């Protein structure tokens, strides 16, 4: 039986409306410490709204969210100390070099030895050779790796990645996947929002499907596969892909 201490994130009954549009209609999920949790959904499903609430950038209308033991609504400062957020577009300064970007963030966070921190991050994310080049010359995958490195300065326990591979080519996307896997292996909890089904399939320990403001299915990939009709025996038994599971579950919901 799981104890409360193993949970990094606990979300219950989260609701949010913009004027007449109800974006979140009661969202519930939990994320285990040191795991990768994928919030999967189409554009407009409410994924970014969930992340903004958890990152203390937006207030919910109802429900609770507990991050690292702290209530998001009543203890936002404590929550901010435990988290970091990487949005859909790389938040790097293109005029500065990779090294200068990292040193700047370390100084803004009042950390000791900002140059050493920068060197460590450059090595960790495979950017040492490009360290003294302007970021404007970086490829998309390099910028995204630098962006994640910037997010990790100060060692946050929880990292929110909001559609981190949007706009990246397949090779750069795989680069980012490797980085995310290493983060979870080192004990960082990762909440990942994505509309790329393969991304959730490759990375996530647990997946929740957000559709029209509610979680309509959640679990591990094998658990979600059990929700799919039995595999047909043709020449070989074919296991359903996450894409087939997603479309079947969403289709069932829309057909009601």
Short mmCIF file of C-alpha atoms in Angstrom, two decimals:
data_model
loop_
_atom_site.label_atom_id
_atom_site.label_comp_id
_atom_site.label_asym_id
_atom_site.label_seq_id
_atom_site.Cartn_x
_atom_site.Cartn_y
_atom_site.Cartn_z
CA UNK A 1 0.00 0.00 0.00
CA UNK A 2 1.32 3.45 -1.03
CA UNK A 3 1.82 6.01 1.73
CA UNK A 4 1.20 9.75 1.42
CA UNK A 5 4.99 10.29 1.69
CA UNK A 6 5.49 8.64 -1.72
CA UNK A 7 3.34 11.25 -3.47
CA UNK A 8 4.96 14.32 -5.00
CA UNK A 9 1.70 15.69 -6.42
CA UNK A 10 -1.89 15.16 -5.27
CA UNK A 11 -4.68 16.77 -7.26
CA UNK A 12 -8.34 16.48 -6.29
CA UNK A 13 -11.44 18.02 -7.85
CA UNK A 14 -9.56 20.75 -9.73
CA UNK A 15 -11.90 23.14 -11.55
CA UNK A 16 -11.24 26.22 -13.65
CA UNK A 17 -13.43 28.37 -15.89
CA UNK A 18 -12.64 31.31 -18.16
CA UNK A 19 -15.84 33.39 -18.23
CA UNK A 20 -18.49 30.96 -19.54
CA UNK A 21 -16.03 28.27 -20.66
CA UNK A 22 -15.34 25.54 -18.09
CA UNK A 23 -11.87 24.24 -18.94
CA UNK A 24 -11.35 21.91 -15.95
CA UNK A 25 -14.40 20.07 -14.61
CA UNK A 26 -12.95 18.19 -11.63
CA UNK A 27 -9.48 16.79 -12.33
CA UNK A 28 -8.01 14.11 -10.02
CA UNK A 29 -4.60 12.44 -10.17
CA UNK A 30 -1.53 11.61 -8.07
CA UNK A 31 2.13 11.46 -9.02
CA UNK A 32 4.67 9.23 -7.29
CA UNK A 33 8.03 10.69 -6.24
CA UNK A 34 10.80 10.13 -8.80
CA UNK A 35 8.40 9.03 -11.53
CA UNK A 36 7.49 10.41 -14.95
CA UNK A 37 3.78 11.18 -15.18
CA UNK A 38 2.29 12.05 -18.58
CA UNK A 39 -0.83 14.18 -18.86
CA UNK A 40 -2.02 13.29 -22.33
CA UNK A 41 -4.64 15.17 -24.29
CA UNK A 42 -5.54 16.98 -27.47
CA UNK A 43 -5.08 20.72 -27.94
CA UNK A 44 -7.56 22.58 -25.72
CA UNK A 45 -8.04 19.63 -23.33
CA UNK A 46 -6.83 21.74 -20.36
CA UNK A 47 -3.28 20.41 -19.93
CA UNK A 48 -1.55 23.80 -19.73
CA UNK A 49 -4.23 25.10 -17.36
CA UNK A 50 -3.49 22.21 -14.98
CA UNK A 51 0.25 22.96 -15.11
CA UNK A 52 -0.28 26.69 -14.53
CA UNK A 53 -2.37 25.96 -11.42
CA UNK A 54 0.20 23.50 -10.07
CA UNK A 55 3.01 25.98 -10.77
CA UNK A 56 1.13 28.71 -8.80
CA UNK A 57 0.69 30.86 -11.94
CA UNK A 58 -3.09 30.52 -11.92
CA UNK A 59 -5.70 30.08 -9.17
CA UNK A 60 -8.21 27.26 -9.43
CA UNK A 61 -11.93 27.88 -8.89
CA UNK A 62 -12.34 24.72 -6.80
CA UNK A 63 -10.47 21.62 -5.70
CA UNK A 64 -7.07 21.13 -4.08
CA UNK A 65 -3.52 20.57 -5.26
CA UNK A 66 -0.75 19.46 -2.90
CA UNK A 67 2.82 19.73 -4.20
CA UNK A 68 5.69 18.28 -2.16
CA UNK A 69 3.41 18.36 0.91
CA UNK A 70 2.36 22.00 0.46
CA UNK A 71 -1.04 23.32 -0.61
CA UNK A 72 -0.69 25.31 -3.84
CA UNK A 73 -3.34 27.86 -2.82
CA UNK A 74 -2.23 28.56 0.77
CA UNK A 75 1.55 27.92 0.55
CA UNK A 76 2.56 29.08 -2.97
CA UNK A 77 6.03 30.24 -1.85
CA UNK A 78 6.87 26.79 -0.45
CA UNK A 79 5.59 25.17 -3.63
CA UNK A 80 7.73 27.45 -5.82
CA UNK A 81 10.86 26.38 -3.94
CA UNK A 82 10.17 22.73 -4.80
CA UNK A 83 9.28 23.09 -8.50
CA UNK A 84 10.51 24.30 -11.84
CA UNK A 85 8.63 24.79 -15.09
CA UNK A 86 9.70 24.48 -18.71
CA UNK A 87 7.08 25.80 -21.11
CA UNK A 88 6.37 24.98 -24.73
CA UNK A 89 8.96 27.39 -26.10
CA UNK A 90 12.58 27.65 -24.97
CA UNK A 91 12.97 30.55 -22.52
CA UNK A 92 16.62 31.25 -23.26
CA UNK A 93 18.38 34.50 -24.07
CA UNK A 94 19.60 34.11 -27.66
CA UNK A 95 22.14 36.94 -27.45
CA UNK A 96 24.00 35.26 -24.56
CA UNK A 97 26.08 32.11 -24.79
CA UNK A 98 24.92 28.87 -23.23
CA UNK A 99 27.35 29.38 -20.35
CA UNK A 100 26.20 32.98 -19.78
CA UNK A 101 22.54 31.90 -19.66
CA UNK A 102 23.31 29.35 -16.96
CA UNK A 103 25.50 31.72 -14.91
CA UNK A 104 22.78 34.40 -15.07
CA UNK A 105 20.09 32.06 -13.68
CA UNK A 106 22.42 30.75 -10.93
CA UNK A 107 23.11 34.37 -9.89
CA UNK A 108 19.40 35.25 -9.95
CA UNK A 109 18.83 32.35 -7.56
CA UNK A 110 21.63 33.62 -5.27
CA UNK A 111 23.56 30.36 -5.54
CA UNK A 112 27.23 30.04 -4.67
CA UNK A 113 29.76 29.27 -7.42
CA UNK A 114 27.53 30.11 -10.42
CA UNK A 115 30.37 29.41 -12.88
CA UNK A 116 30.90 25.91 -11.43
CA UNK A 117 27.14 25.26 -11.57
CA UNK A 118 27.14 26.35 -15.23
CA UNK A 119 30.08 24.05 -16.06
CA UNK A 120 28.38 21.10 -14.34
CA UNK A 121 25.12 21.68 -16.24
CA UNK A 122 26.90 22.08 -19.57
CA UNK A 123 28.63 18.75 -19.05
CA UNK A 124 25.48 17.02 -17.78
CA UNK A 125 23.47 18.10 -20.84
CA UNK A 126 26.18 17.56 -23.47
CA UNK A 127 26.64 21.26 -24.21
CA UNK A 128 30.28 21.80 -23.17
CA UNK A 129 31.57 22.17 -26.73
CA UNK A 130 28.86 24.76 -27.53
CA UNK A 131 29.18 26.56 -24.17
CA UNK A 132 30.72 29.76 -25.53
CA UNK A 133 28.60 30.05 -28.65
CA UNK A 134 25.60 32.35 -28.76
CA UNK A 135 22.35 30.45 -28.24
CA UNK A 136 21.05 31.92 -31.53
CA UNK A 137 23.39 29.43 -33.27
CA UNK A 138 22.02 26.39 -31.37
CA UNK A 139 19.79 23.74 -32.95
CA UNK A 140 16.27 23.23 -31.60
CA UNK A 141 17.34 20.18 -29.58
CA UNK A 142 20.31 22.05 -28.05
CA UNK A 143 18.09 24.99 -27.06
CA UNK A 144 15.61 22.66 -25.42
CA UNK A 145 18.39 20.85 -23.51
CA UNK A 146 19.70 24.23 -22.34
CA UNK A 147 16.18 25.27 -21.35
CA UNK A 148 15.78 22.14 -19.19
CA UNK A 149 19.26 22.71 -17.70
CA UNK A 150 18.20 26.26 -16.73
CA UNK A 151 15.07 24.82 -15.08
CA UNK A 152 17.16 22.46 -12.95
CA UNK A 153 19.48 25.07 -11.44
CA UNK A 154 18.83 24.95 -7.70
CA UNK A 155 17.82 21.26 -7.80
CA UNK A 156 14.01 21.42 -7.82
CA UNK A 157 12.37 18.19 -6.65
CA UNK A 158 9.60 18.45 -9.25
CA UNK A 159 9.88 19.52 -12.89
CA UNK A 160 6.87 20.45 -15.02
CA UNK A 161 7.49 20.00 -18.75
CA UNK A 162 4.64 21.53 -20.73
CA UNK A 163 4.81 20.00 -24.23
CA UNK A 164 8.62 20.07 -24.16
CA UNK A 165 9.19 18.74 -27.68
CA UNK A 166 6.71 20.92 -29.58
CA UNK A 167 8.28 21.99 -32.87
CA UNK A 168 11.31 19.69 -32.58
CA UNK A 169 12.34 17.26 -35.30
CA UNK A 170 12.34 13.50 -34.45
CA UNK A 171 16.08 13.42 -33.70
CA UNK A 172 15.90 16.40 -31.32
CA UNK A 173 12.81 14.89 -29.68
CA UNK A 174 14.74 11.70 -28.90
CA UNK A 175 17.55 13.84 -27.41
CA UNK A 176 15.06 15.44 -25.03
CA UNK A 177 13.56 12.05 -24.12
CA UNK A 178 16.99 10.82 -23.04
CA UNK A 179 17.42 13.88 -20.82
CA UNK A 180 13.99 13.37 -19.21
CA UNK A 181 14.69 9.68 -18.51
CA UNK A 182 17.99 10.58 -16.83
CA UNK A 183 16.23 13.16 -14.64
CA UNK A 184 13.74 10.60 -13.35
CA UNK A 185 16.56 8.08 -12.80
CA UNK A 186 18.30 10.67 -10.61
CA UNK A 187 15.17 11.11 -8.45
CA UNK A 188 13.47 14.15 -9.99
CA UNK A 189 9.69 13.88 -10.32
CA UNK A 190 8.60 14.85 -13.83
CA UNK A 191 5.08 15.87 -14.85
CA UNK A 192 4.96 15.96 -18.62
CA UNK A 193 2.10 17.29 -20.73
CA UNK A 194 2.04 16.12 -24.31
CA UNK A 195 -0.20 15.54 -27.29
CA UNK A 196 2.40 13.19 -28.76
CA UNK A 197 1.23 9.69 -27.95
CA UNK A 198 4.62 8.14 -28.68
CA UNK A 199 6.21 10.52 -26.16
CA UNK A 200 3.94 9.28 -23.35
CA UNK A 201 4.47 5.68 -24.46
CA UNK A 202 8.28 6.05 -24.42
CA UNK A 203 8.67 8.04 -21.20
CA UNK A 204 5.83 7.72 -18.74
CA UNK A 205 5.55 5.44 -15.71
CA UNK A 206 1.91 6.50 -15.46
CA UNK A 207 -0.39 8.16 -17.97
CA UNK A 208 -3.61 10.14 -17.48
CA UNK A 209 -5.82 11.03 -20.43
CA UNK A 210 -7.40 14.47 -20.07
CA UNK A 211 -10.42 14.99 -22.29
CA UNK A 212 -12.86 17.90 -22.20
CA UNK A 213 -11.76 18.94 -18.72
CA UNK A 214 -11.74 15.60 -16.90
CA UNK A 215 -9.44 12.59 -16.55
CA UNK A 216 -11.22 9.83 -18.45
CA UNK A 217 -8.60 7.10 -17.94
CA UNK A 218 -5.34 6.70 -16.05
CA UNK A 219 -2.78 4.06 -15.18
CA UNK A 220 0.36 2.42 -16.49
CA UNK A 221 0.57 1.59 -20.18
CA UNK A 222 -0.21 -2.13 -19.50
CA UNK A 223 -3.23 -1.07 -17.40
CA UNK A 224 -4.51 1.19 -20.18
CA UNK A 225 -4.03 -1.65 -22.67
CA UNK A 226 -6.48 -3.73 -20.62
CA UNK A 227 -9.17 -1.10 -21.31
CA UNK A 228 -8.76 -1.79 -25.01
CA UNK A 229 -10.71 -4.65 -26.61
CA UNK A 230 -8.86 -7.99 -26.63
CA UNK A 231 -6.17 -8.36 -29.26
CA UNK A 232 -7.42 -10.00 -32.43
CA UNK A 233 -5.72 -13.27 -33.34
CA UNK A 234 -4.72 -12.78 -36.96
CA UNK A 235 -1.37 -14.24 -37.99
CA UNK A 236 0.10 -12.87 -34.76
CA UNK A 237 -1.50 -11.31 -31.73
CA UNK A 238 -1.19 -7.57 -32.17
CA UNK A 239 -0.92 -5.42 -29.03
CA UNK A 240 -2.71 -2.06 -29.28
CA UNK A 241 -0.59 1.07 -29.48
CA UNK A 242 -1.19 3.96 -27.09
CA UNK A 243 -2.64 5.86 -30.07
CA UNK A 244 -5.28 3.16 -30.59
CA UNK A 245 -6.07 3.11 -26.85
CA UNK A 246 -6.35 6.93 -26.72
CA UNK A 247 -8.66 7.10 -29.75
CA UNK A 248 -10.80 4.23 -28.45
CA UNK A 249 -11.20 5.78 -24.97
CA UNK A 250 -11.88 9.29 -26.28
CA UNK A 251 -14.24 7.91 -28.92
CA UNK A 252 -16.20 5.96 -26.28
CA UNK A 253 -16.57 9.11 -24.18
CA UNK A 254 -17.73 11.21 -27.13
CA UNK A 255 -20.18 8.52 -28.19
CA UNK A 256 -22.09 8.67 -24.89
#
